[in-house]
Amino acid sequence: MEKATFAGGCFWCMVKPFDQWAGIEKVTSGYMGGHVEYPTYEDVKRGDSGHVEVVEIEFDPDIFSYEKLLEIYWMQIDPTDAGGQFHDRGESYRTVIFAHGDVQHKAALESKQKLAESGRFKKPIVTEIQQATTFWPAEDYHQDYYKKEENHYKEDRAKSGRDEFLHAHWDEKEQS
């Protein structure tokens, strides 16, 4: 098994797109990139811990490649927005690919360059690529939120503007 870690705004919306594939063992909501040990949701939400909300994906690269994970990742975010994602604003909601080693770092850089050259977006791609640091799992009530709190998840996602943005930039065939 390998790990991939992505920040794409609210981690509630980042679990389901990865959680549905063979070869994906586990998707865990959490925090990465900050300077506070054992951060809480409130620490991260305040924006003073330096962390971003992330999902850590445990996957079998023989079944599901890291490159495929990157393709799915790009189709979940607005990679041109440095100030957060959709209705979630601030540093803790910015987009970051946290690479686990040089191979992932190179693949992430290549996928970012390919997206930038595609002409799909009018503004520059601002998603950061950093080396992975300590992953801190989020509190239990955040895990698998889309399953546990299905109605609230759907309401929050509908209000966010995420789906409208994604449909405007990716067609249905690409998203499946």
Coordinates of N, CA and C in Angstrom, one line a residue:
M1 N 0.8 -1.2 0.0 CA 0.0 0.0 0.0 C 0.9 1.2 0.0
E2 N 0.4 2.3 -0.7 CA 1.0 3.6 -0.7 C 0.0 4.6 -0.2
K3 N 0.5 5.8 0.1 CA -0.4 6.9 0.6 C -0.3 8.1 -0.4
A4 N -1.4 8.7 -0.6 CA -1.5 10.0 -1.3 C -2.3 11.0 -0.4
T5 N -1.9 12.2 -0.4 CA -2.5 13.2 0.4 C -2.8 14.4 -0.4
F6 N -4.1 14.8 -0.3 CA -4.6 16.0 -1.1 C -5.4 16.9 -0.3
A7 N -5.2 18.2 -0.4 CA -6.0 19.3 0.2 C -6.8 19.9 -1.0
G8 N -8.1 19.9 -0.8 CA -9.0 20.4 -1.8 C -10.2 21.2 -1.2
G9 N -10.0 22.0 -0.2 CA -11.1 22.6 0.5 C -11.6 21.7 1.6
C10 N -12.9 21.8 1.8 CA -13.5 21.0 2.9 C -13.3 19.5 2.6
F11 N -12.7 18.9 3.6 CA -12.4 17.5 3.5 C -13.7 16.6 3.3
W12 N -14.8 17.1 3.8 CA -16.0 16.3 3.6 C -16.3 16.0 2.2
C13 N -16.0 17.0 1.3 CA -16.3 16.8 -0.1 C -15.2 16.1 -0.9
M14 N -14.1 15.8 -0.2 CA -13.0 15.2 -0.9 C -12.9 13.7 -0.6
V15 N -13.7 13.1 0.2 CA -13.6 11.7 0.5 C -14.3 10.9 -0.5
K16 N -15.6 11.2 -0.8 CA -16.4 10.4 -1.7 C -15.8 10.1 -3.0
P17 N -15.2 11.1 -3.7 CA -14.7 10.9 -5.0 C -13.6 9.8 -5.1
F18 N -12.9 9.6 -4.0 CA -11.8 8.6 -4.0 C -12.3 7.3 -3.4
D19 N -13.3 7.4 -2.6 CA -13.7 6.2 -1.7 C -14.5 5.1 -2.5
Q20 N -14.7 5.3 -3.8 CA -15.6 4.4 -4.5 C -14.8 3.5 -5.5
W21 N -13.5 3.4 -5.4 CA -12.8 2.7 -6.4 C -12.1 1.4 -5.9
A22 N -12.0 0.4 -6.7 CA -11.2 -0.8 -6.3 C -9.8 -0.4 -6.2
G23 N -9.1 -0.8 -5.2 CA -7.7 -0.5 -5.1 C -7.5 0.7 -4.0
I24 N -8.6 1.3 -3.7 CA -8.5 2.3 -2.6 C -8.9 1.6 -1.3
E25 N -7.9 1.5 -0.4 CA -8.1 0.8 0.8 C -8.9 1.6 1.8
K26 N -8.5 2.9 1.9 CA -9.0 3.8 3.0 C -8.8 5.2 2.6
V27 N -9.8 6.1 3.0 CA -9.7 7.5 2.8 C -10.0 8.1 4.2
T28 N -9.0 8.9 4.7 CA -9.2 9.5 6.0 C -9.1 11.0 6.0
S29 N -10.0 11.6 6.6 CA -10.0 13.1 6.7 C -9.0 13.5 7.8
G30 N -8.3 14.6 7.5 CA -7.3 15.0 8.5 C -6.7 16.4 8.2
Y31 N -5.5 16.6 8.8 CA -4.8 17.9 8.7 C -3.4 17.7 8.4
M32 N -2.8 18.6 7.6 CA -1.3 18.5 7.3 C -0.8 19.8 7.0
G33 N 0.5 20.0 7.1 CA 1.2 21.2 6.7 C 1.4 22.3 7.7
G34 N 1.0 22.1 8.9 CA 1.0 23.1 9.9 C 2.1 22.9 10.9
H35 N 2.1 23.8 11.9 CA 3.2 23.8 13.0 C 2.7 23.4 14.4
V36 N 1.4 23.1 14.5 CA 0.8 22.7 15.8 C 0.7 21.2 15.8
E37 N 1.2 20.6 16.9 CA 1.0 19.2 17.1 C -0.4 18.9 17.6
Y38 N -1.0 17.8 17.1 CA -2.3 17.3 17.5 C -3.3 18.4 17.3
P39 N -3.4 19.0 16.1 CA -4.4 20.1 15.8 C -5.8 19.5 15.9
T40 N -6.7 20.4 16.3 CA -8.1 20.1 16.4 C -8.8 20.8 15.2
Y41 N -10.0 20.4 14.9 CA -10.8 21.1 13.9 C -10.8 22.6 14.1
E42 N -11.1 23.0 15.4 CA -11.2 24.4 15.7 C -9.8 25.1 15.5
D43 N -8.7 24.5 15.8 CA -7.4 25.1 15.5 C -7.2 25.4 14.0
V44 N -7.6 24.4 13.2 CA -7.4 24.5 11.8 C -8.3 25.5 11.2
K45 N -9.6 25.5 11.6 CA -10.6 26.4 11.1 C -10.3 27.8 11.4
R46 N -9.7 28.1 12.6 CA -9.3 29.4 12.9 C -8.2 30.0 12.0
G47 N -7.4 29.0 11.4 CA -6.4 29.4 10.5 C -5.1 29.8 11.1
D48 N -4.9 29.5 12.4 CA -3.6 29.9 13.0 C -2.7 28.7 13.3
S49 N -3.1 27.5 12.8 CA -2.2 26.3 13.1 C -1.3 26.1 11.9
G50 N -1.6 26.7 10.7 CA -0.9 26.5 9.5 C -1.3 25.2 8.7
H51 N -2.2 24.4 9.2 CA -2.6 23.2 8.6 C -3.7 23.5 7.5
V52 N -3.8 22.6 6.6 CA -5.0 22.6 5.7 C -5.7 21.3 5.9
E53 N -7.0 21.3 5.6 CA -7.8 20.1 5.6 C -7.4 19.2 4.4
V54 N -7.2 18.0 4.7 CA -6.7 17.0 3.7 C -7.5 15.7 3.8
V55 N -7.3 14.9 2.7 CA -7.7 13.5 2.8 C -6.4 12.7 2.5
E56 N -6.2 11.7 3.3 CA -5.1 10.8 3.1 C -5.7 9.5 2.6
I57 N -5.2 9.1 1.4 CA -5.7 7.9 0.7 C -4.7 6.8 0.7
E58 N -5.1 5.7 1.3 CA -4.2 4.5 1.2 C -4.7 3.7 0.0
F59 N -3.8 3.4 -0.9 CA -4.1 2.7 -2.1 C -3.1 1.7 -2.5
D60 N -3.6 0.7 -3.4 CA -2.7 -0.3 -3.9 C -2.3 0.2 -5.3
P61 N -1.1 0.6 -5.5 CA -0.7 1.1 -6.8 C -0.7 0.1 -8.0
D62 N -0.8 -1.2 -7.6 CA -0.9 -2.2 -8.7 C -2.3 -2.3 -9.2
I63 N -3.3 -1.7 -8.5 CA -4.7 -1.7 -8.9 C -5.1 -0.3 -9.3
F64 N -4.7 0.7 -8.6 CA -5.1 2.1 -8.9 C -3.9 3.0 -8.8
S65 N -3.5 3.6 -9.9 CA -2.2 4.3 -10.0 C -2.3 5.7 -9.3
Y66 N -1.2 6.2 -8.9 CA -1.1 7.6 -8.3 C -1.5 8.6 -9.4
E67 N -1.2 8.4 -10.6 CA -1.6 9.3 -11.7 C -3.1 9.4 -11.9
K68 N -3.8 8.2 -11.7 CA -5.2 8.2 -11.8 C -5.8 9.0 -10.6
L69 N -5.2 8.9 -9.4 CA -5.6 9.7 -8.2 C -5.5 11.2 -8.5
L70 N -4.4 11.6 -9.2 CA -4.2 13.0 -9.5 C -5.3 13.5 -10.5
E71 N -5.6 12.6 -11.5 CA -6.7 13.0 -12.4 C -8.0 13.3 -11.7
I72 N -8.3 12.4 -10.7 CA -9.6 12.6 -10.0 C -9.5 13.8 -9.1
Y73 N -8.3 14.0 -8.5 CA -8.1 15.2 -7.6 C -8.4 16.5 -8.4
W74 N -7.8 16.7 -9.6 CA -8.0 17.9 -10.3 C -9.4 18.2 -10.6
M75 N -10.2 17.1 -10.8 CA -11.6 17.3 -11.1 C -12.5 17.5 -9.9
Q76 N -11.9 17.7 -8.8 CA -12.7 18.0 -7.5 C -12.5 19.4 -7.0
I77 N -11.6 20.2 -7.7 CA -11.2 21.5 -7.1 C -11.2 22.6 -8.1
D78 N -11.1 23.8 -7.7 CA -10.8 25.0 -8.5 C -9.3 25.3 -8.3
P79 N -8.5 24.8 -9.2 CA -7.0 24.9 -9.0 C -6.5 26.3 -9.3
T80 N -7.4 27.3 -9.6 CA -7.0 28.7 -9.8 C -7.3 29.6 -8.6
D81 N -7.8 29.0 -7.6 CA -8.3 29.8 -6.4 C -7.3 29.6 -5.2
A82 N -6.5 30.6 -4.9 CA -5.5 30.6 -3.8 C -6.2 30.9 -2.5
G83 N -7.4 31.4 -2.5 CA -8.0 31.9 -1.2 C -8.9 30.9 -0.6
G84 N -9.0 29.7 -1.0 CA -9.9 28.7 -0.4 C -10.6 27.9 -1.6
Q85 N -11.6 27.3 -1.2 CA -12.4 26.5 -2.2 C -13.9 26.8 -2.0
F86 N -14.4 27.3 -3.1 CA -15.9 27.6 -3.2 C -16.3 28.4 -2.0
H87 N -17.3 28.0 -1.2 CA -17.7 28.9 -0.1 C -16.8 28.7 1.2
D88 N -15.9 27.8 1.2 CA -14.9 27.7 2.3 C -13.7 28.6 2.0
R89 N -13.5 29.6 2.7 CA -12.4 30.6 2.4 C -11.4 30.5 3.5
G90 N -10.2 30.8 3.1 CA -9.0 30.9 4.1 C -8.0 29.9 3.8
E91 N -6.8 30.1 4.5 CA -5.6 29.3 4.3 C -5.9 27.8 4.5
S92 N -6.7 27.5 5.4 CA -6.9 26.0 5.8 C -7.7 25.3 4.7
Y93 N -8.3 26.1 3.7 CA -9.0 25.4 2.6 C -8.4 25.6 1.3
R94 N -7.1 26.0 1.2 CA -6.4 26.1 -0.1 C -6.1 24.7 -0.6
T95 N -5.7 24.6 -1.9 CA -5.4 23.4 -2.5 C -3.9 23.1 -2.5
V96 N -3.6 21.9 -2.1 CA -2.2 21.4 -2.0 C -2.2 19.9 -2.3
I97 N -1.2 19.5 -3.1 CA -0.8 18.1 -3.3 C 0.4 17.9 -2.4
F98 N 0.2 17.0 -1.4 CA 1.3 16.6 -0.5 C 1.9 15.3 -1.1
A99 N 3.1 15.4 -1.6 CA 3.8 14.3 -2.3 C 4.5 13.5 -1.2
H100 N 4.3 12.2 -1.3 CA 5.1 11.2 -0.5 C 6.2 10.7 -1.3
G101 N 7.3 11.4 -1.3 CA 8.5 11.0 -2.0 C 8.7 11.7 -3.4
D102 N 9.8 11.5 -4.0 CA 10.2 12.1 -5.2 C 9.4 11.6 -6.4
V103 N 9.0 10.4 -6.5 CA 8.2 9.9 -7.6 C 6.8 10.6 -7.6
Q104 N 6.2 10.7 -6.5 CA 4.9 11.4 -6.4 C 5.1 12.9 -6.7
H105 N 6.1 13.5 -6.2 CA 6.4 14.9 -6.5 C 6.5 15.1 -8.0
K106 N 7.3 14.3 -8.7 CA 7.5 14.5 -10.1 C 6.2 14.3 -10.8
A107 N 5.4 13.2 -10.5 CA 4.1 13.0 -11.1 C 3.1 14.2 -10.9
A108 N 3.1 14.7 -9.7 CA 2.3 15.9 -9.4 C 2.7 17.1 -10.2
L109 N 4.0 17.4 -10.3 CA 4.4 18.5 -11.1 C 4.0 18.3 -12.6
E110 N 4.2 17.1 -13.1 CA 3.8 16.8 -14.5 C 2.3 17.0 -14.8
S111 N 1.5 16.5 -13.8 CA 0.1 16.6 -14.0 C -0.4 18.0 -13.9
K112 N 0.3 18.8 -13.0 CA -0.1 20.3 -12.9 C 0.3 21.0 -14.2
Q113 N 1.5 20.7 -14.8 CA 1.9 21.3 -16.0 C 0.9 20.9 -17.2
K114 N 0.6 19.7 -17.2 CA -0.4 19.2 -18.3 C -1.7 19.9 -18.2
L115 N -2.2 20.1 -16.9 CA -3.5 20.8 -16.7 C -3.3 22.3 -17.2
A116 N -2.2 22.9 -16.8 CA -1.9 24.3 -17.1 C -1.9 24.5 -18.7
E117 N -1.3 23.6 -19.4 CA -1.2 23.6 -20.8 C -2.4 23.3 -21.6
S118 N -3.4 22.7 -20.9 CA -4.6 22.2 -21.5 C -5.5 23.4 -22.0
G119 N -5.4 24.5 -21.4 CA -6.3 25.6 -21.7 C -7.7 25.5 -21.1
R120 N -7.9 24.6 -20.2 CA -9.2 24.4 -19.6 C -9.5 25.5 -18.7
F121 N -8.5 26.2 -18.1 CA -8.8 27.3 -17.1 C -8.1 28.5 -17.7
K122 N -8.8 29.6 -17.5 CA -8.3 30.9 -18.0 C -7.3 31.5 -17.1
K123 N -7.4 31.2 -15.8 CA -6.4 31.8 -14.8 C -5.3 30.7 -14.6
P124 N -4.2 31.2 -14.0 CA -3.1 30.3 -13.7 C -3.5 29.2 -12.7
I125 N -2.9 28.1 -12.7 CA -3.1 27.0 -11.8 C -2.2 27.3 -10.6
V126 N -2.8 27.5 -9.4 CA -2.1 28.0 -8.2 C -1.9 26.9 -7.1
T127 N -2.5 25.7 -7.4 CA -2.4 24.6 -6.4 C -0.9 24.3 -6.1
E128 N -0.6 24.3 -4.8 CA 0.8 24.0 -4.4 C 1.1 22.5 -4.4
I129 N 2.4 22.2 -4.6 CA 2.9 20.9 -4.5 C 4.0 20.9 -3.4
Q130 N 3.8 20.2 -2.3 CA 4.7 20.2 -1.2 C 5.0 18.7 -0.8
Q131 N 6.1 18.5 -0.1 CA 6.4 17.2 0.4 C 5.5 17.0 1.6
A132 N 5.0 15.8 1.7 CA 4.1 15.4 2.8 C 4.8 15.6 4.2
T133 N 4.1 16.0 5.2 CA 4.6 16.1 6.5 C 3.7 15.2 7.4
T134 N 3.7 15.5 8.7 CA 2.9 14.6 9.6 C 1.4 14.8 9.3
F135 N 0.7 13.7 9.2 CA -0.7 13.6 9.0 C -1.4 13.5 10.3
W136 N -2.3 14.3 10.6 CA -3.1 14.3 11.8 C -4.5 13.9 11.5
P137 N -5.0 12.8 11.9 CA -6.4 12.4 11.6 C -7.4 13.4 12.2
A138 N -8.4 13.7 11.5 CA -9.5 14.6 12.1 C -10.3 13.8 13.1
E139 N -11.1 14.5 13.8 CA -11.9 13.9 14.8 C -12.9 12.9 14.2
D140 N -13.3 11.9 15.0 CA -14.1 10.8 14.4 C -15.4 11.3 13.7
Y141 N -16.0 12.4 14.2 CA -17.3 12.8 13.5 C -17.1 13.3 12.1
H142 N -15.8 13.6 11.8 CA -15.5 14.1 10.4 C -15.3 12.9 9.4
Q143 N -15.0 11.7 10.0 CA -14.7 10.6 9.1 C -15.9 10.1 8.4
D144 N -15.8 9.9 7.1 CA -16.9 9.3 6.3 C -18.2 10.2 6.5
Y145 N -18.0 11.5 6.6 CA -19.1 12.4 6.8 C -20.3 12.2 5.8
Y146 N -19.9 12.0 4.6 CA -20.9 11.9 3.5 C -21.8 10.7 3.7
K147 N -21.4 9.7 4.5 CA -22.2 8.5 4.8 C -23.0 8.7 6.1
K148 N -22.3 9.3 7.1 CA -22.9 9.4 8.4 C -24.0 10.5 8.5
E149 N -23.7 11.6 7.8 CA -24.6 12.8 7.8 C -25.0 13.1 6.4
E150 N -25.6 12.1 5.7 CA -25.9 12.2 4.3 C -26.7 13.5 3.9
N151 N -27.7 13.8 4.7 CA -28.5 15.0 4.3 C -27.8 16.3 4.5
H152 N -27.1 16.4 5.6 CA -26.3 17.6 5.9 C -25.2 17.8 4.8
Y153 N -24.5 16.7 4.5 CA -23.5 16.7 3.5 C -24.0 17.2 2.2
K154 N -25.1 16.6 1.7 CA -25.7 17.0 0.5 C -26.1 18.5 0.5
E155 N -26.7 19.0 1.6 CA -27.1 20.4 1.7 C -25.9 21.3 1.6
D156 N -24.8 21.0 2.4 CA -23.6 21.8 2.4 C -23.0 21.8 1.0
R157 N -22.9 20.6 0.4 CA -22.3 20.6 -0.9 C -23.1 21.4 -2.0
A158 N -24.4 21.3 -1.9 CA -25.2 22.0 -2.8 C -25.1 23.5 -2.7
K159 N -24.9 24.0 -1.5 CA -24.7 25.4 -1.2 C -23.4 25.9 -1.6
S160 N -22.4 25.0 -1.7 CA -21.0 25.4 -1.8 C -20.7 26.0 -3.2
G161 N -21.4 25.6 -4.2 CA -21.0 26.0 -5.6 C -20.0 25.1 -6.3
R162 N -19.6 24.1 -5.5 CA -18.6 23.2 -6.0 C -19.1 22.4 -7.3
D163 N -20.3 21.9 -7.2 CA -20.8 21.0 -8.3 C -21.0 21.9 -9.6
E164 N -21.5 23.1 -9.4 CA -21.7 23.9 -10.6 C -20.3 24.2 -11.3
F165 N -19.3 24.5 -10.5 CA -18.0 24.8 -11.0 C -17.5 23.6 -11.8
L166 N -17.5 22.4 -11.1 CA -17.0 21.2 -11.7 C -17.7 20.8 -13.0
H167 N -19.0 21.0 -13.0 CA -19.8 20.7 -14.3 C -19.5 21.7 -15.4
A168 N -19.1 22.9 -15.0 CA -18.8 23.9 -16.0 C -17.4 23.6 -16.6
H169 N -16.5 22.9 -15.9 CA -15.1 22.7 -16.4 C -14.8 21.3 -16.8
W170 N -15.6 20.3 -16.4 CA -15.4 18.9 -16.7 C -16.7 18.3 -17.2
D171 N -16.7 17.6 -18.3 CA -17.9 16.9 -18.7 C -18.1 15.6 -17.9
E172 N -19.3 15.1 -18.0 CA -19.7 13.9 -17.2 C -18.8 12.7 -17.5
K173 N -18.4 12.6 -18.8 CA -17.6 11.4 -19.1 C -16.2 11.5 -18.4
E174 N -15.7 12.7 -18.3 CA -14.4 12.8 -17.7 C -14.5 12.6 -16.2
Q175 N -15.6 12.9 -15.6 CA -15.8 12.8 -14.1 C -16.0 11.4 -13.7
S176 N -16.4 10.5 -14.6 CA -16.7 9.1 -14.1 C -15.5 8.2 -14.2

